[in-house]
Short mmCIF file of C-alpha atoms (C1' of nucleotides) and ligand atoms in Angstrom, two decimals:
data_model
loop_
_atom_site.label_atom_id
_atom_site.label_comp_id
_atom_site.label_asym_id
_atom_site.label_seq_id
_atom_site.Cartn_x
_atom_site.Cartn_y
_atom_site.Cartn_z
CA UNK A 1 71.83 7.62 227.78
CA UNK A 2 73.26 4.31 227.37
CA UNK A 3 74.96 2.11 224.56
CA UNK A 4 72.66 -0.15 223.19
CA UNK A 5 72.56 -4.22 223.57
CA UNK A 6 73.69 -4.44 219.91
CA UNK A 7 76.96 -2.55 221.05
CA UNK A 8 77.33 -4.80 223.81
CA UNK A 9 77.04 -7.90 221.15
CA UNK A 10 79.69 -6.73 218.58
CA UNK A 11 82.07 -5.96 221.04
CA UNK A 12 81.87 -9.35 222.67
CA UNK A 13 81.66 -11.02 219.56
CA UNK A 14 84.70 -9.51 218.22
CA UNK A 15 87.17 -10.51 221.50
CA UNK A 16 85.43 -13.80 220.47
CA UNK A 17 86.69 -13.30 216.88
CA UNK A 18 89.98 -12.61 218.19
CA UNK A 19 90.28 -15.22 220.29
CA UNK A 20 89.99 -17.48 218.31
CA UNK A 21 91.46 -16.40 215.39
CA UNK A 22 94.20 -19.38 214.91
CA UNK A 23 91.17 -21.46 214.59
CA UNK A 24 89.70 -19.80 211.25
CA UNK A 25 85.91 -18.88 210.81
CA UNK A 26 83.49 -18.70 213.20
CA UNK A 27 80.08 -19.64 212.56
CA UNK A 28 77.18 -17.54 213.42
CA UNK A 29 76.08 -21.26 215.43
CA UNK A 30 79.01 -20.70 217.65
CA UNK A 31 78.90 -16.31 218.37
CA UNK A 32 75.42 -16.94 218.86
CA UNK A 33 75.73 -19.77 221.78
CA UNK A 34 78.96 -18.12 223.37
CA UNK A 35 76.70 -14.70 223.72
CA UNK A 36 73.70 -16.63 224.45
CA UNK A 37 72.04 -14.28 221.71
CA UNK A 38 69.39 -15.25 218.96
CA UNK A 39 71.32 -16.30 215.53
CA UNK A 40 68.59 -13.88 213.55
CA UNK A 41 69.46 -11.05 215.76
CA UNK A 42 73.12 -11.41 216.01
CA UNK A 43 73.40 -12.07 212.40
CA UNK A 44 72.04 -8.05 211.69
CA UNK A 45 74.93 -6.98 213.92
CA UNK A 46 77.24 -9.01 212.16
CA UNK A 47 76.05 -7.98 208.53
CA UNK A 48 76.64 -4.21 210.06
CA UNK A 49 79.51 -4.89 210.77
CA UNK A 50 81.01 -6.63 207.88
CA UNK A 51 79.43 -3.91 205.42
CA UNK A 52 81.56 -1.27 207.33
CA UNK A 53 85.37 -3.30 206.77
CA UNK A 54 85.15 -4.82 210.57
CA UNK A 55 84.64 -8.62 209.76
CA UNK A 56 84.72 -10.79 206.59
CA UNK A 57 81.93 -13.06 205.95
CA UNK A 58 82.12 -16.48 204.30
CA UNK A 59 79.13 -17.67 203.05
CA UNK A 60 78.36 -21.38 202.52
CA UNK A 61 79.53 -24.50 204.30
CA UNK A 62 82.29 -23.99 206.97
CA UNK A 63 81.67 -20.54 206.25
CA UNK A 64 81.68 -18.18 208.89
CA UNK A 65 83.70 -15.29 210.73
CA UNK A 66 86.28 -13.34 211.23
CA UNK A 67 88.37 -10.26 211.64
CA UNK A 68 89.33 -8.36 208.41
CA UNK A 69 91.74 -6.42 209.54
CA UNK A 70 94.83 -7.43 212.65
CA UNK A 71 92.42 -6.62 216.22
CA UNK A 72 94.48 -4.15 217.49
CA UNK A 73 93.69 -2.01 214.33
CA UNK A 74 90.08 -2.33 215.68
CA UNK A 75 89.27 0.08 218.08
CA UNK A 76 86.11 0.24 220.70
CA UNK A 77 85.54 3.67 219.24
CA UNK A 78 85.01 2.33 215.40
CA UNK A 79 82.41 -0.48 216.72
CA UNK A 80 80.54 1.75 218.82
CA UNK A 81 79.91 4.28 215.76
CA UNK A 82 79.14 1.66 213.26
CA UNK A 83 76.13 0.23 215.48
CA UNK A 84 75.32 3.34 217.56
CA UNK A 85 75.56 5.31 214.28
CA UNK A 86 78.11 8.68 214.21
CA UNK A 87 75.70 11.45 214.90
CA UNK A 88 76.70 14.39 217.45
CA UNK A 89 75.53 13.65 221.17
CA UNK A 90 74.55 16.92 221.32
CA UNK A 91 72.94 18.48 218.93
CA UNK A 92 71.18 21.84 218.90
CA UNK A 93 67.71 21.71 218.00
CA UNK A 94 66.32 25.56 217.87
CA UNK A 95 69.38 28.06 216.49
CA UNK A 96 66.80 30.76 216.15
CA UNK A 97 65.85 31.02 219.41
CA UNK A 98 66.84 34.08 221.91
CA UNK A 99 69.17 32.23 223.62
CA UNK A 100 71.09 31.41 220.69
CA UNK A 101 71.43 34.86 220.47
CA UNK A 102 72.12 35.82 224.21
CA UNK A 103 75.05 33.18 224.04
CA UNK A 104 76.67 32.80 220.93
CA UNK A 105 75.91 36.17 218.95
CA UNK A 106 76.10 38.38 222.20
CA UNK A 107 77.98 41.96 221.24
CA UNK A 108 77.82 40.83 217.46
CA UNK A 109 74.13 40.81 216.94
CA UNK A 110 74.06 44.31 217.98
CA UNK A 111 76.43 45.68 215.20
CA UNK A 112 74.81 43.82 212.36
CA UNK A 113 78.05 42.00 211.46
CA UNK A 114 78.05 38.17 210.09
CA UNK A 115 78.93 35.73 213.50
CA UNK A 116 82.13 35.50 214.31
CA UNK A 117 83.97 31.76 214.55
CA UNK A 118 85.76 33.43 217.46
CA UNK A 119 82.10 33.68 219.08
CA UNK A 120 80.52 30.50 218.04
CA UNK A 121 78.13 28.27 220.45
CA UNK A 122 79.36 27.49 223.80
CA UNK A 123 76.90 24.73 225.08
CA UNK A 124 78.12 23.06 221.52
CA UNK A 125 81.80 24.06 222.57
CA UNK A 126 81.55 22.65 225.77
CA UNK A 127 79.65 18.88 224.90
CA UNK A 128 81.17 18.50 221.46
CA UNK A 129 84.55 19.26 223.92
CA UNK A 130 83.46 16.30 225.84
CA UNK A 131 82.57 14.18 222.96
CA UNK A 132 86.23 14.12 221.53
CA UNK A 133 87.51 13.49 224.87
CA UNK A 134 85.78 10.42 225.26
CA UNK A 135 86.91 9.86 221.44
CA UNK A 136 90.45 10.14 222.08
CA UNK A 137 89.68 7.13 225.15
CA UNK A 138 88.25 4.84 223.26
CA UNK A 139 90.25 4.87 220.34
CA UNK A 140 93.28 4.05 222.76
CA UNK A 141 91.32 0.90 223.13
CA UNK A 142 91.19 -2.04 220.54
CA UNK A 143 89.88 -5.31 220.52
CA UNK A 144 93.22 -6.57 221.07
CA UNK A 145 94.37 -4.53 223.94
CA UNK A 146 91.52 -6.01 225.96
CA UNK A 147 92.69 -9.55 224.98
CA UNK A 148 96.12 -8.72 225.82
CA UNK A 149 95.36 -7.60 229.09
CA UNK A 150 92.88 -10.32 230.23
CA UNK A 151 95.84 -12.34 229.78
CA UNK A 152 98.23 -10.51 231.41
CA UNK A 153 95.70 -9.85 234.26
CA UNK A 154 95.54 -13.57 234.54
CA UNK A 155 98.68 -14.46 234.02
CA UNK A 156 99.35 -12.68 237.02
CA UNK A 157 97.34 -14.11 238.86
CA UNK A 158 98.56 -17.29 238.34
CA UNK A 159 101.78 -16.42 239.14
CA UNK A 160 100.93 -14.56 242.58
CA UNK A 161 99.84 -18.17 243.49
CA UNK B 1 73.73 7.20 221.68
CA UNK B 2 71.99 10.69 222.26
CA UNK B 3 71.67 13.53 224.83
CA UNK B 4 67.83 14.14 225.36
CA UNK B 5 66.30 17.47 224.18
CA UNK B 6 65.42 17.72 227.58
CA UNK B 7 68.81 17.70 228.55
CA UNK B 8 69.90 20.25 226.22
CA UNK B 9 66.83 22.63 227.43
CA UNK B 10 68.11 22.36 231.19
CA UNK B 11 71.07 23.41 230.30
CA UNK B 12 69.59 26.39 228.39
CA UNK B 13 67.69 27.47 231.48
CA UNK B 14 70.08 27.38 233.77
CA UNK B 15 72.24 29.42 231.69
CA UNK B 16 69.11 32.02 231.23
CA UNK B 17 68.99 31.69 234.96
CA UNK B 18 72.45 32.21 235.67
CA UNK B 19 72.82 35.01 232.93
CA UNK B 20 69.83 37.58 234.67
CA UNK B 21 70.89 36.45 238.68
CA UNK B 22 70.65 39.99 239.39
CA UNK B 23 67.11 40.46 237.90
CA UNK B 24 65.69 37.74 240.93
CA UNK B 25 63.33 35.27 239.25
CA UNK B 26 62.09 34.14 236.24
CA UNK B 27 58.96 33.20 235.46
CA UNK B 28 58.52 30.08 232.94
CA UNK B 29 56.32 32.11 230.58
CA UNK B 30 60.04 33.92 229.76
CA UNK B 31 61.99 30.62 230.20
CA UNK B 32 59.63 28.98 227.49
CA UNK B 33 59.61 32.13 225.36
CA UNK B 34 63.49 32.08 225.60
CA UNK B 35 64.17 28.88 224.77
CA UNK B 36 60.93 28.23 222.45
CA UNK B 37 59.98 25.31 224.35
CA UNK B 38 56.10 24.54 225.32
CA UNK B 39 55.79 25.90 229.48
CA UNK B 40 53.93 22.34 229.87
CA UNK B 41 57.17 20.24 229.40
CA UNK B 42 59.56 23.19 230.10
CA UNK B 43 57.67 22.62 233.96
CA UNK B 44 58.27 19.05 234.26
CA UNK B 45 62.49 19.67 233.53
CA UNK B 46 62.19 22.72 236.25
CA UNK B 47 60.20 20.62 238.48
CA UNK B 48 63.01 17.93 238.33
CA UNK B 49 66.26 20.55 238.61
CA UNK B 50 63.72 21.89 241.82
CA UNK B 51 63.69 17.89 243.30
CA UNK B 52 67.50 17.55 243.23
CA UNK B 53 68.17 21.15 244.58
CA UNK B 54 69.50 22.74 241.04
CA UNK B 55 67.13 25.36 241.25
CA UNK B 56 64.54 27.17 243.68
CA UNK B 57 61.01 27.35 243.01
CA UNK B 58 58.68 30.40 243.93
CA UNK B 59 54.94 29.86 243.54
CA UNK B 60 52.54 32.23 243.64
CA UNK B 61 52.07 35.70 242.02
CA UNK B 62 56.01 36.74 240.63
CA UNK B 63 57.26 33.28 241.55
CA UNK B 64 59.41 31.54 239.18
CA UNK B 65 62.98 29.96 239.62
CA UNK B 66 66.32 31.02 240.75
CA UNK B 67 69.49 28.63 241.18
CA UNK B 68 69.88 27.24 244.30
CA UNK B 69 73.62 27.65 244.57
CA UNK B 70 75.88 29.91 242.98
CA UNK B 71 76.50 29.10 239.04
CA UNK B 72 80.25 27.78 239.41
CA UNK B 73 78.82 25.09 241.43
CA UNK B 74 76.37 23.48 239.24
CA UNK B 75 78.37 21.41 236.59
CA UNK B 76 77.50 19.72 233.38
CA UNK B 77 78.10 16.46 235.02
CA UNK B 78 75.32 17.07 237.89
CA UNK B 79 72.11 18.96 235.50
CA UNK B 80 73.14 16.00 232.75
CA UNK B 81 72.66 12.98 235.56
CA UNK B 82 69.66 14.85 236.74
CA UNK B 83 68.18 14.55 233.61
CA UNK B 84 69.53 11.28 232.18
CA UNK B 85 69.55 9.51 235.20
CA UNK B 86 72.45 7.95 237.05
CA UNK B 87 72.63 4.11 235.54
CA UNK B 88 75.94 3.05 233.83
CA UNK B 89 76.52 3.48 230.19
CA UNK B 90 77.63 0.46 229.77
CA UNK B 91 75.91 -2.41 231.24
CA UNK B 92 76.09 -6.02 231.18
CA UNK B 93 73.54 -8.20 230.06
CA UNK B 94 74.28 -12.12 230.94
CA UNK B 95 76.70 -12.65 233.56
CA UNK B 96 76.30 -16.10 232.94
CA UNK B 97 76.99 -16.61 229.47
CA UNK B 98 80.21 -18.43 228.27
CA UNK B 99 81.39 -15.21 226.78
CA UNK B 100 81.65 -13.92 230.55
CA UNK B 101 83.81 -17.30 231.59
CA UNK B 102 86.58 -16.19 228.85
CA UNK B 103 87.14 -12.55 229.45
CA UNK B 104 86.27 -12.26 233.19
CA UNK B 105 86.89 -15.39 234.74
CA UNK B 106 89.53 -17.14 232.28
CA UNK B 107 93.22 -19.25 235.07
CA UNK B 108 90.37 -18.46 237.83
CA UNK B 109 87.35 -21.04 236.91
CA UNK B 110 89.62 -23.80 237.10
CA UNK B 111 91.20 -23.42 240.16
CA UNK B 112 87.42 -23.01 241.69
CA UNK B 113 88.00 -19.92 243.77
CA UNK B 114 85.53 -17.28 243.39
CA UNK B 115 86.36 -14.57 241.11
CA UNK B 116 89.06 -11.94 242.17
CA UNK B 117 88.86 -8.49 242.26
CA UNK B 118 92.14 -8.03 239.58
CA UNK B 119 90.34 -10.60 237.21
CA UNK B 120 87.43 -8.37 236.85
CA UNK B 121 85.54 -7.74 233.69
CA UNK B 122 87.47 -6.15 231.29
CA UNK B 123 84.63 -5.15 228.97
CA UNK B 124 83.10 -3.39 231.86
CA UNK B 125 86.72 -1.82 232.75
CA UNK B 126 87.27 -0.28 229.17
CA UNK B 127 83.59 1.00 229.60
CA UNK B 128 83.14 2.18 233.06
CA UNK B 129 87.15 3.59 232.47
CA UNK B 130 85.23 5.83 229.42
CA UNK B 131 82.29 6.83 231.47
CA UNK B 132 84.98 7.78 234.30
CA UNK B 133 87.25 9.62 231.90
CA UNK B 134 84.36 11.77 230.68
CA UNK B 135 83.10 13.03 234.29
CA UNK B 136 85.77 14.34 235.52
CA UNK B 137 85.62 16.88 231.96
CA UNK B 138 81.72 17.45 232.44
CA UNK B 139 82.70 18.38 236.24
CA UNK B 140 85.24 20.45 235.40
CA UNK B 141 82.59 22.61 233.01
CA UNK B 142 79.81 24.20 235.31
CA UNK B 143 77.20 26.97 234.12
CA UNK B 144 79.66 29.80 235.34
CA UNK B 145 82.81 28.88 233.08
CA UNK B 146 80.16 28.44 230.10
CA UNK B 147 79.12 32.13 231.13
CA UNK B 148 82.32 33.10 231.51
CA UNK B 149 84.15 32.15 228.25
CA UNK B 150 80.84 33.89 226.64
CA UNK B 151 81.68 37.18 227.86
CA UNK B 152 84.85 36.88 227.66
CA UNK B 153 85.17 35.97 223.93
CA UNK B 154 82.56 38.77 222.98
CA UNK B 155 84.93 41.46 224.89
CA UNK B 156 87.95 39.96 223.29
CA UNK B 157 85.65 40.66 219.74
CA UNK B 158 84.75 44.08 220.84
CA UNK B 159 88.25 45.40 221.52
CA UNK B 160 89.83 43.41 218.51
CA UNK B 161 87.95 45.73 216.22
"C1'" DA C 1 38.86 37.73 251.63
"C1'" DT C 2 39.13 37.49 246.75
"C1'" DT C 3 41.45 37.12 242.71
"C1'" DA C 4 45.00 36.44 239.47
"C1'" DA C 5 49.35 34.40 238.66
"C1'" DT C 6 52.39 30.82 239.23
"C1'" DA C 7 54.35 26.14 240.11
"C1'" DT C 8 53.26 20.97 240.75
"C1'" DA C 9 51.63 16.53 239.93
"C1'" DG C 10 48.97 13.16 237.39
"C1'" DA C 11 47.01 11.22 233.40
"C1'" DT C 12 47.42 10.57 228.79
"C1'" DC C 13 48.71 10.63 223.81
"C1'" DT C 14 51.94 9.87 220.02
"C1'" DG C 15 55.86 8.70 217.40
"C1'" DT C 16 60.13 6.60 217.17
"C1'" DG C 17 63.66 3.52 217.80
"C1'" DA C 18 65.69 -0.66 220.14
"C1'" DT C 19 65.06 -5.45 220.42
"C1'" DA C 20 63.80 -9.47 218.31
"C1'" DT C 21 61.87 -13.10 215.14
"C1'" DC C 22 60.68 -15.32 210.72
"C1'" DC C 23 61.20 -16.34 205.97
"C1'" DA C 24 62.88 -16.24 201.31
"C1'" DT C 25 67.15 -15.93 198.76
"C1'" DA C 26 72.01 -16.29 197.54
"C1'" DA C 27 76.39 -18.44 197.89
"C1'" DT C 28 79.51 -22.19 198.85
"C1'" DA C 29 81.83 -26.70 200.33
"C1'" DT C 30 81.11 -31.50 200.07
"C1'" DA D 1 72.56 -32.10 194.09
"C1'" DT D 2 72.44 -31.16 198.87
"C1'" DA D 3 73.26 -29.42 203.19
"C1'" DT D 4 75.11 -25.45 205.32
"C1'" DT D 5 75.74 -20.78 206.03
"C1'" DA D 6 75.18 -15.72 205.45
"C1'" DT D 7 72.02 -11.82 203.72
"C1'" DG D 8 68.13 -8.90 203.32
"C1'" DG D 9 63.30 -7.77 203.84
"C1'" DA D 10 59.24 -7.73 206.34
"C1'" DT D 11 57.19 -7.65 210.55
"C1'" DA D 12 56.01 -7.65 215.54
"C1'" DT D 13 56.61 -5.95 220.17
"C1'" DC D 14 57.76 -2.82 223.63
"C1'" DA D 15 59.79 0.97 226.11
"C1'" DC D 16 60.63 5.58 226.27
"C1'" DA D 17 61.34 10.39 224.70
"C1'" DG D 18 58.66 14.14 223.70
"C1'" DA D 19 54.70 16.57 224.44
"C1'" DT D 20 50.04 18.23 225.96
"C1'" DC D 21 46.08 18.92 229.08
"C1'" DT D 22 43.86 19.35 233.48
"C1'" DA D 23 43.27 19.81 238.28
"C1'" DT D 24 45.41 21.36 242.53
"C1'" DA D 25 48.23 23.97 245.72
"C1'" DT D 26 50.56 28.15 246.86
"C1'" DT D 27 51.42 32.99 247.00
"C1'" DA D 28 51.29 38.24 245.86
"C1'" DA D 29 48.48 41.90 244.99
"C1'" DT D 30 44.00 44.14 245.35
S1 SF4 E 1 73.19 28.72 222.20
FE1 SF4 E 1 74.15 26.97 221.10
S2 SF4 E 1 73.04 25.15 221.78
FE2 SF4 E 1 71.78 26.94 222.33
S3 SF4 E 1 70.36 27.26 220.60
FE3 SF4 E 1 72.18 28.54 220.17
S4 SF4 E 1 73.57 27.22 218.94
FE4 SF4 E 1 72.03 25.86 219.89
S1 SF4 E 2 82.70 -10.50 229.91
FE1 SF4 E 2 82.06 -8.66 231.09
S2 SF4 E 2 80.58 -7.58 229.77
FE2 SF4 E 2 80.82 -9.70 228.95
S3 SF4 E 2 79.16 -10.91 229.93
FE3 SF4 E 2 81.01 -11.12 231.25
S4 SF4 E 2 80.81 -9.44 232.81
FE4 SF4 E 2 79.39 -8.96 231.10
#
DNA sequence: ATTAATATAGATCTGTGATATCCATAATAT
DNA sequence: ATATTATGGATATCACAGATCTATATTAAT
């Protein structure tokens, strides 16, 4: 149970993207040597996520880079699906079994009536519960947000001095 | 960005477990049957709840298992970290890359004082702030409220008809 | 005491997916 | 035209989840 390396990547390459966004395109020379990942591998996680609206990609000389849409309309919830995929964290594997019975169809079974939505799963209930919690988290936090408060956090610092 | 079947069958026998307290132990011949998992790798997910003092464990003729403490205090939190293992979600790779320098150590480098404590990582922060946020839910959901709500909306469906 | 039932621990197998690299191709600025 | 850059496919490696089998230890029942 952890998010993958490629996660890590795209979310460090797009602060890097928004970073430096005054300067135009960023070349897959430059994500790859900031991350200190291999151009081959970063370039898949790039591809992913241009085909899914993140980033635009500009083929060619001084091609490159960069955001496609303003990074605070990027959240940490929309990367992690696009390169952890969007499947359920918990999913239920045998629906047949007698415990699906003892806990979601207990007092219906018994009168032979269709299950009730009132009665439905509750191991589902309580992790898919936990799964839009942790939704509603991340997609409070964007790509710019971070930004914003590394410089604040700094900034600060400074002062303090 | 899964939870393990094995993770999902815990949880399945400790509700089995919590559900038929009264009836003393259970045998893993009925905890496989139940749950229509093989007894081989059913044992090896007991064996581990047993280590970390989840459940008891009765050898012999009419052994089998029993929670070790009552059913409100075993949460979701606890069996899942049992299973998955206690490392971070989110953890970071290369320290040492520039990428690091901008978002962790960016007005502090400079100056040449080691890093402070407010200019931590903020990657980590947004992370670790996730992981965090999501505890405190699965803590707050043990195998007694999950047994709980059960009976209680199958009662509510009884004397609604 | 013997036996049957039960849990435990170790070794092992298999498939899958994450991580990573290489190469051929397409697109573009100069 | 040419050099540069991104894209997609094929492939290799490796770790780990999922699963099974066997031998051993422990206990209740006889
Ligand atoms: S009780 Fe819920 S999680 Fe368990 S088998 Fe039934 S539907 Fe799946
Ligand atoms: S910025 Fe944070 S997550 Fe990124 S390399 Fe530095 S410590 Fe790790």
């Amino acid at each position: 149970m952890q998010f993958s390396k490629s996660t890590d990547y795209a979310l460090h390459a797009l602060l890097h993207l928004g970073h430096s966004e005054r300067h135009g395109n960023v070349g897959i020379k430059e994500l790859s040597g900031t991350l200190g990942v291999s151009e081959s591998y970063l370039s898949k996680i790039m591809s992913k996520l241009r085909q899914d609206g993140i980033v635009r990609a500009i083929p060619g000389v001084n091609g490159g880079y960069e955001l496609a849409r303003p990074a605070d309309q990027i959240s940490f919830l929309e990367v992690i699906q696009v390169i952890e995929g969007r499947q359920q964290w918990f999913e239920c594997s045998n629906t047949n079994s007698q415990q699906h019975s003892l806990l979601a169809d207990n007092g219906t079974v018994q009168r032979g009536r269709e299950r009730s939505d009132n009665c439905q799963c509750l191991v589902e209930k309580v992790m898919n519960g936990a799964e839009l919690h942790l939704y509603q988290y991340l997609r409070e936090h964007t790509i710019q947000t971070t930004l914003d408060e590394a410089f604040n956090r700094c900034n600060n610092e400074v002062n303090k001095k």
